mmCIF file of C-alpha atoms in Angstrom:
data_model
loop_
_atom_site.group_PDB
_atom_site.id
_atom_site.type_symbol
_atom_site.label_atom_id
_atom_site.label_comp_id
_atom_site.label_asym_id
_atom_site.label_seq_id
_atom_site.Cartn_x
_atom_site.Cartn_y
_atom_site.Cartn_z
ATOM 1 C CA MET A 250 100.815 54.485 118.276
ATOM 2 C CA LYS A 251 99.794 51.463 116.169
ATOM 3 C CA LYS A 252 102.664 52.183 113.778
ATOM 4 C CA ILE A 253 105.155 52.243 116.663
ATOM 5 C CA ILE A 254 103.856 48.928 118.012
ATOM 6 C CA LEU A 255 104.001 47.389 114.523
ATOM 7 C CA LEU A 256 107.581 48.632 114.076
ATOM 8 C CA ILE A 257 108.623 47.128 117.416
ATOM 9 C CA VAL A 258 107.039 43.793 116.480
ATOM 10 C CA LEU A 259 108.838 43.784 113.129
ATOM 11 C CA LEU A 260 112.149 44.556 114.807
ATOM 12 C CA VAL A 261 111.685 41.731 117.301
ATOM 13 C CA VAL A 262 110.735 39.261 114.572
ATOM 14 C CA SER A 263 113.690 40.333 112.398
ATOM 15 C CA SER A 264 116.112 40.072 115.315
ATOM 16 C CA THR A 265 114.807 36.633 116.235
ATOM 17 C CA ALA A 266 115.089 35.402 112.649
ATOM 18 C CA PHE A 267 118.618 36.799 112.336
ATOM 19 C CA ALA A 268 119.693 35.222 115.621
ATOM 20 C CA LYS A 269 118.244 31.883 114.518
ATOM 21 C CA LYS A 270 120.066 32.115 111.171
ATOM 22 C CA GLU A 271 123.341 32.920 112.941
ATOM 23 C CA LYS A 272 122.812 30.022 115.326
ATOM 24 C CA GLU A 273 122.240 27.634 112.417
ATOM 25 C CA LEU A 274 125.574 28.447 110.771
ATOM 26 C CA PRO A 275 127.767 25.338 111.041
ATOM 27 C CA GLU A 276 130.839 25.380 113.203
ATOM 28 C CA PRO A 277 134.064 24.963 111.210
ATOM 29 C CA THR A 278 134.918 21.303 110.811
ATOM 30 C CA TYR A 279 138.640 21.975 110.399
ATOM 31 C CA THR A 280 141.263 24.637 111.107
ATOM 32 C CA ILE A 281 144.023 25.170 108.539
ATOM 33 C CA LEU A 282 147.111 27.379 108.874
ATOM 34 C CA LEU A 283 148.833 28.829 105.812
ATOM 35 C CA THR A 284 152.259 30.448 105.675
ATOM 36 C CA GLY A 285 153.793 31.967 102.579
ATOM 37 C CA ALA A 286 154.543 35.178 100.742
ATOM 38 C CA SER A 287 152.806 37.151 97.986
ATOM 39 C CA PHE A 288 151.292 34.114 96.229
ATOM 40 C CA ALA A 289 149.540 33.065 99.450
ATOM 41 C CA SER A 290 148.656 36.370 101.156
ATOM 42 C CA PRO A 291 144.946 37.031 101.799
ATOM 43 C CA GLU A 292 144.387 39.309 98.782
ATOM 44 C CA ASN A 293 144.884 36.283 96.526
ATOM 45 C CA THR A 294 141.816 34.521 98.018
ATOM 46 C CA TRP A 295 142.454 30.923 96.807
ATOM 47 C CA PHE A 296 143.107 29.774 100.368
ATOM 48 C CA GLU A 297 140.073 31.495 101.842
ATOM 49 C CA MET A 298 137.787 30.259 99.046
ATOM 50 C CA GLY A 299 139.081 26.730 99.485
ATOM 51 C CA CYS A 300 138.642 26.788 103.255
ATOM 52 C CA LYS A 301 135.070 28.030 102.869
ATOM 53 C CA TYR A 302 134.316 25.071 100.600
ATOM 54 C CA LEU A 303 135.920 22.681 103.110
ATOM 55 C CA ASN A 304 134.075 24.306 106.021
ATOM 56 C CA ALA A 305 137.468 25.063 107.535
ATOM 57 C CA LYS A 306 138.590 28.050 109.561
ATOM 58 C CA PRO A 307 141.393 29.748 107.584
ATOM 59 C CA ILE A 308 144.372 31.142 109.492
ATOM 60 C CA ASN A 309 146.386 32.970 106.851
ATOM 61 C CA ARG A 310 149.777 34.160 108.091
ATOM 62 C CA ALA A 311 151.256 34.710 104.623
ATOM 63 C CA ILE A 312 152.908 38.095 104.104
ATOM 64 C CA GLY A 313 154.175 39.438 100.788
ATOM 65 C CA GLY A 314 157.952 39.686 100.622
ATOM 66 C CA GLU A 315 158.598 37.042 103.278
ATOM 67 C CA ALA A 316 160.513 33.793 102.790
ATOM 68 C CA ILE A 317 160.763 30.474 104.620
ATOM 69 C CA ALA A 318 163.378 32.113 106.874
ATOM 70 C CA ASN A 319 160.656 34.501 108.080
ATOM 71 C CA THR A 320 158.379 31.565 108.824
ATOM 72 C CA ALA A 321 161.125 29.983 110.923
ATOM 73 C CA ASN A 322 161.773 33.251 112.766
ATOM 74 C CA ARG A 323 158.072 33.716 113.465
ATOM 75 C CA MET A 324 157.987 30.239 114.985
ATOM 76 C CA ILE A 325 160.917 31.276 117.146
ATOM 77 C CA ASP A 326 159.320 34.497 118.393
ATOM 78 C CA GLY A 327 155.896 32.910 118.803
ATOM 79 C CA THR A 328 153.980 34.967 116.231
ATOM 80 C CA LEU A 329 153.228 32.290 113.627
ATOM 81 C CA TYR A 330 150.490 30.753 115.780
ATOM 82 C CA SER A 331 149.251 30.975 119.342
ATOM 83 C CA LYS A 332 149.044 28.023 121.718
ATOM 84 C CA GLN A 333 145.265 27.992 121.306
ATOM 85 C CA GLU A 334 145.522 28.034 117.506
ATOM 86 C CA PHE A 335 148.167 25.326 117.517
ATOM 87 C CA GLU A 336 145.966 23.058 119.617
ATOM 88 C CA LYS A 337 143.155 23.244 117.051
ATOM 89 C CA LEU A 338 145.185 23.007 113.836
ATOM 90 C CA ASP A 339 144.295 20.177 111.490
ATOM 91 C CA ALA A 340 146.888 21.040 108.847
ATOM 92 C CA PHE A 341 149.849 23.345 108.294
ATOM 93 C CA VAL A 342 150.197 24.443 104.653
ATOM 94 C CA ILE A 343 153.495 25.957 103.478
ATOM 95 C CA MET A 344 153.609 27.981 100.251
ATOM 96 C CA GLN A 345 157.055 29.574 100.397
ATOM 97 C CA VAL A 346 158.022 29.158 96.753
ATOM 98 C CA HIS A 347 161.138 31.202 96.009
ATOM 99 C CA ASP A 348 163.085 29.549 93.201
ATOM 100 C CA LYS A 349 165.646 27.926 95.502
ATOM 101 C CA ASP A 350 166.720 24.371 96.276
ATOM 102 C CA VAL A 351 164.803 23.497 99.437
ATOM 103 C CA CYS A 352 166.008 19.891 99.583
ATOM 104 C CA ASP A 353 169.768 20.406 99.762
ATOM 105 C CA THR A 354 170.926 18.113 102.576
ATOM 106 C CA THR A 355 174.544 19.272 102.795
ATOM 107 C CA GLN A 356 174.072 21.756 105.672
ATOM 108 C CA LEU A 357 171.161 20.294 107.594
ATOM 109 C CA LYS A 358 171.278 19.698 111.347
ATOM 110 C CA GLU A 359 170.041 16.600 113.151
ATOM 111 C CA ASN A 360 167.886 18.554 115.595
ATOM 112 C CA TYR A 361 166.060 21.811 114.949
ATOM 113 C CA THR A 362 167.614 23.192 118.139
ATOM 114 C CA ASP A 363 171.074 22.857 116.567
ATOM 115 C CA TYR A 364 170.472 25.676 114.090
ATOM 116 C CA LYS A 365 171.841 29.140 114.671
ATOM 117 C CA ILE A 366 168.964 31.580 115.044
ATOM 118 C CA PRO A 367 167.529 33.867 113.835
ATOM 119 C CA PHE A 368 167.535 32.701 110.222
ATOM 120 C CA ASP A 369 168.580 34.730 107.223
ATOM 121 C CA ARG A 370 167.960 33.819 103.575
ATOM 122 C CA SER A 371 171.321 32.181 102.943
ATOM 123 C CA ASN A 372 169.997 28.609 103.175
ATOM 124 C CA TYR A 373 166.382 27.915 102.218
ATOM 125 C CA ALA A 374 166.762 24.161 102.780
ATOM 126 C CA ALA A 375 167.914 24.694 106.367
ATOM 127 C CA ALA A 376 164.990 27.006 107.125
ATOM 128 C CA TYR A 377 162.528 24.484 105.686
ATOM 129 C CA ASP A 378 164.184 21.766 107.773
ATOM 130 C CA TYR A 379 163.877 23.856 110.924
ATOM 131 C CA VAL A 380 160.196 24.615 110.343
ATOM 132 C CA ILE A 381 159.347 20.978 109.628
ATOM 133 C CA LYS A 382 161.286 19.484 112.535
ATOM 134 C CA ARG A 383 160.079 22.083 115.017
ATOM 135 C CA PHE A 384 156.424 21.685 114.024
ATOM 136 C CA ILE A 385 156.594 17.884 114.260
ATOM 137 C CA THR A 386 158.365 18.127 117.639
ATOM 138 C CA GLU A 387 155.820 20.575 119.046
ATOM 139 C CA CYS A 388 152.964 18.350 117.885
ATOM 140 C CA TYR A 389 154.480 15.264 119.504
ATOM 141 C CA ASN A 390 155.281 17.046 122.751
ATOM 142 C CA LEU A 391 151.628 17.888 123.351
ATOM 143 C CA LYS A 392 151.359 14.353 124.742
ATOM 144 C CA PHE A 393 153.259 15.667 127.772
ATOM 145 C CA ASP A 394 151.151 18.839 128.166
ATOM 146 C CA SER A 395 148.493 18.312 130.825
ATOM 147 C CA THR A 396 146.469 21.265 129.434
ATOM 148 C CA SER A 397 146.222 19.731 125.967
ATOM 149 C CA ILE A 398 143.513 17.456 124.598
ATOM 150 C CA TYR A 399 146.397 15.318 123.322
ATOM 151 C CA TYR A 400 147.775 14.755 126.812
ATOM 152 C CA LYS A 401 148.917 11.127 127.222
ATOM 153 C CA SER A 402 148.119 10.393 123.584
ATOM 154 C CA PRO A 403 150.571 7.779 122.220
ATOM 155 C CA TYR A 404 151.561 10.073 119.340
ATOM 156 C CA GLY A 405 150.697 13.514 120.613
ATOM 157 C CA LYS A 406 149.024 15.712 118.036
ATOM 158 C CA PRO A 407 149.170 14.364 114.446
ATOM 159 C CA ALA A 408 151.593 16.594 112.540
ATOM 160 C CA VAL A 409 149.962 17.285 109.188
ATOM 161 C CA ILE A 410 152.242 19.360 106.958
ATOM 162 C CA VAL A 411 151.284 20.099 103.357
ATOM 163 C CA LEU A 412 153.720 21.586 100.835
ATOM 164 C CA CYS A 413 152.934 23.576 97.680
ATOM 165 C CA THR A 414 154.523 24.090 94.295
ATOM 166 C CA ASP A 415 154.558 27.485 92.625
ATOM 167 C CA TRP A 416 151.331 28.382 90.801
ATOM 168 C CA GLN A 417 152.911 27.519 87.432
ATOM 169 C CA GLU A 418 155.847 25.635 85.971
ATOM 170 C CA GLY A 419 158.305 28.494 85.576
ATOM 171 C CA ARG A 420 160.310 27.832 88.739
ATOM 172 C CA ASN A 421 162.573 25.059 87.557
ATOM 173 C CA ILE A 422 164.630 24.849 90.763
ATOM 174 C CA PHE A 423 161.949 25.075 93.422
ATOM 175 C CA ASN A 424 159.210 22.883 91.961
ATOM 176 C CA PRO A 425 161.354 19.724 91.593
ATOM 177 C CA SER A 426 163.047 20.283 94.946
ATOM 178 C CA ILE A 427 159.791 20.722 96.892
ATOM 179 C CA ARG A 428 158.625 17.418 95.427
ATOM 180 C CA LYS A 429 161.844 15.792 96.615
ATOM 181 C CA LEU A 430 161.348 17.296 100.066
ATOM 182 C CA GLY A 431 157.777 16.034 100.166
ATOM 183 C CA ALA A 432 158.892 12.534 99.172
ATOM 184 C CA LYS A 433 161.624 12.618 101.824
ATOM 185 C CA TRP A 434 159.172 13.333 104.638
ATOM 186 C CA GLY A 435 156.103 11.671 103.175
ATOM 187 C CA PHE A 436 154.239 14.984 102.934
ATOM 188 C CA PRO A 437 151.484 15.616 100.396
ATOM 189 C CA ILE A 438 152.091 18.261 97.743
ATOM 190 C CA ILE A 439 149.513 20.687 96.409
ATOM 191 C CA GLU A 440 150.610 20.585 92.778
ATOM 192 C CA PHE A 441 149.371 23.915 91.485
ATOM 193 C CA ASP A 442 151.851 23.822 88.606
ATOM 194 C CA LYS A 443 150.708 20.397 87.384
ATOM 195 C CA ASN A 444 146.990 21.204 87.620
ATOM 196 C CA ILE A 445 146.806 24.889 86.711
ATOM 197 C CA GLY A 446 145.609 24.081 83.193
ATOM 198 C CA PHE A 447 148.530 25.065 80.989
ATOM 199 C CA SER A 448 152.145 24.083 80.414
ATOM 200 C CA ASN A 449 155.398 25.937 79.882
ATOM 201 C CA GLN A 450 156.385 23.480 77.167
ATOM 202 C CA VAL A 451 154.360 25.187 74.446
ATOM 203 C CA PRO A 452 153.524 28.871 73.928
ATOM 204 C CA HIS A 453 149.994 30.231 73.707
ATOM 205 C CA PRO A 454 148.837 29.716 70.091
ATOM 206 C CA VAL A 455 147.623 33.317 69.786
ATOM 207 C CA THR A 456 150.064 35.376 71.878
ATOM 208 C CA LYS A 457 153.042 33.103 71.066
ATOM 209 C CA GLN A 458 154.223 33.660 74.662
ATOM 210 C CA GLN A 459 153.978 31.740 77.926
ATOM 211 C CA TYR A 460 150.379 31.084 79.008
ATOM 212 C CA SER A 461 151.069 32.482 82.470
ATOM 213 C CA LEU A 462 151.472 35.972 80.996
ATOM 214 C CA ILE A 463 147.773 36.268 80.169
ATOM 215 C CA PHE A 464 146.788 35.441 83.752
ATOM 216 C CA ASN A 465 149.265 37.670 85.593
ATOM 217 C CA THR A 466 148.914 41.175 87.010
ATOM 218 C CA GLY A 467 151.316 42.776 84.529
ATOM 219 C CA ASN A 468 154.560 42.015 86.352
ATOM 220 C CA THR A 469 156.796 39.387 84.802
ATOM 221 C CA GLN A 470 159.843 37.352 85.734
ATOM 222 C CA THR A 471 162.513 36.064 83.405
ATOM 223 C CA MET A 472 163.704 32.506 83.862
ATOM 224 C CA ASN A 473 166.004 30.690 81.474
ATOM 225 C CA GLY A 474 165.821 33.687 79.167
ATOM 226 C CA GLU A 475 162.031 33.579 78.839
ATOM 227 C CA ALA A 476 159.329 35.799 80.337
ATOM 228 C CA TYR A 477 156.726 34.249 82.647
ATOM 229 C CA GLY A 478 153.836 35.671 84.584
ATOM 230 C CA TRP A 479 154.817 36.452 88.154
ATOM 231 C CA HIS A 480 151.766 37.190 90.298
ATOM 232 C CA PRO A 481 148.437 35.844 89.094
ATOM 233 C CA ILE A 482 145.433 38.164 89.035
ATOM 234 C CA ARG A 483 143.991 38.263 92.536
ATOM 235 C CA GLY A 484 140.503 38.219 94.032
ATOM 236 C CA ASN A 485 137.473 35.945 94.111
ATOM 237 C CA GLU A 486 136.644 36.640 90.471
ATOM 238 C CA SER A 487 140.078 35.614 89.198
ATOM 239 C CA TYR A 488 140.038 32.348 87.231
ATOM 240 C CA VAL A 489 143.504 31.365 88.470
ATOM 241 C CA GLN A 490 142.524 31.948 92.113
ATOM 242 C CA GLN A 491 139.394 29.858 91.616
ATOM 243 C CA ARG A 492 141.433 27.129 89.938
ATOM 244 C CA MET A 493 144.026 27.162 92.723
ATOM 245 C CA ALA A 494 141.228 26.955 95.291
ATOM 246 C CA SER A 495 139.942 23.862 93.502
ATOM 247 C CA VAL A 496 143.378 22.211 93.425
ATOM 248 C CA PHE A 497 143.833 23.047 97.108
ATOM 249 C CA VAL A 498 140.418 21.590 98.024
ATOM 250 C CA ASN A 499 140.921 18.389 96.042
ATOM 251 C CA THR A 500 144.264 17.769 97.731
ATOM 252 C CA MET A 501 143.035 18.578 101.226
ATOM 253 C CA LYS A 502 140.031 16.280 100.845
ATOM 254 C CA ARG A 503 142.472 13.381 100.548
ATOM 255 C CA ILE A 504 144.335 14.466 103.664
ATOM 256 C CA LEU A 505 141.939 15.791 106.277
ATOM 257 C CA PRO A 506 140.461 13.214 108.674
ATOM 258 C CA LEU A 507 136.805 12.271 108.241
ATOM 259 C CA ARG A 508 134.500 13.913 110.759
#
């Protein structure tokens, strides 16, 4: 009988201690949404590790094989974020990094509603333009939504959009064009390629090949006649994922509002 009473006491004490520990966990300070493809999907972990460090709630909607056209179409059908998620977002990070020109202005429309939908992959610049203009418009229009905390705000919800380069320098079309797009809109860029810790200008002194090849999962891509690593090794223990998390955190610290 004494053993049963002792066991019950221990269970109560353990439950109380666990509940107290759970209660003491801090609420997320920020909420960050990520869209992208295979370099950003959850199995990579750089985004989730970075958000944990920032005490931010990660909403990762990146799916391998998708492109910026898919992001636009998911905005259209309402599956990129819910109304509740949108209300709480502090930043929208885009890592759609196919090696395309995303700052070609020749076929852009004045209003996002002027584009023919749904999108296909024929014009990456147009899809980027749609996503950016629609997100900014939706943020501003919350000032007219009586159910929003931004109702009657002079600027609505601040539209914080953050763009990303590829994880390394191999994409010679995309990386320069995403920087041009960022400069055009005044958006910050998470410069993974510039801060990853190696360059494509010189080969590895031992392997005599591109540095990215020693960090990739075994699949390669050929650009300008030279082999590069394609997907970096994934998971929390991966050096590249840890490095990308650090670059992400350092950039976001300069962007997120103080709280």
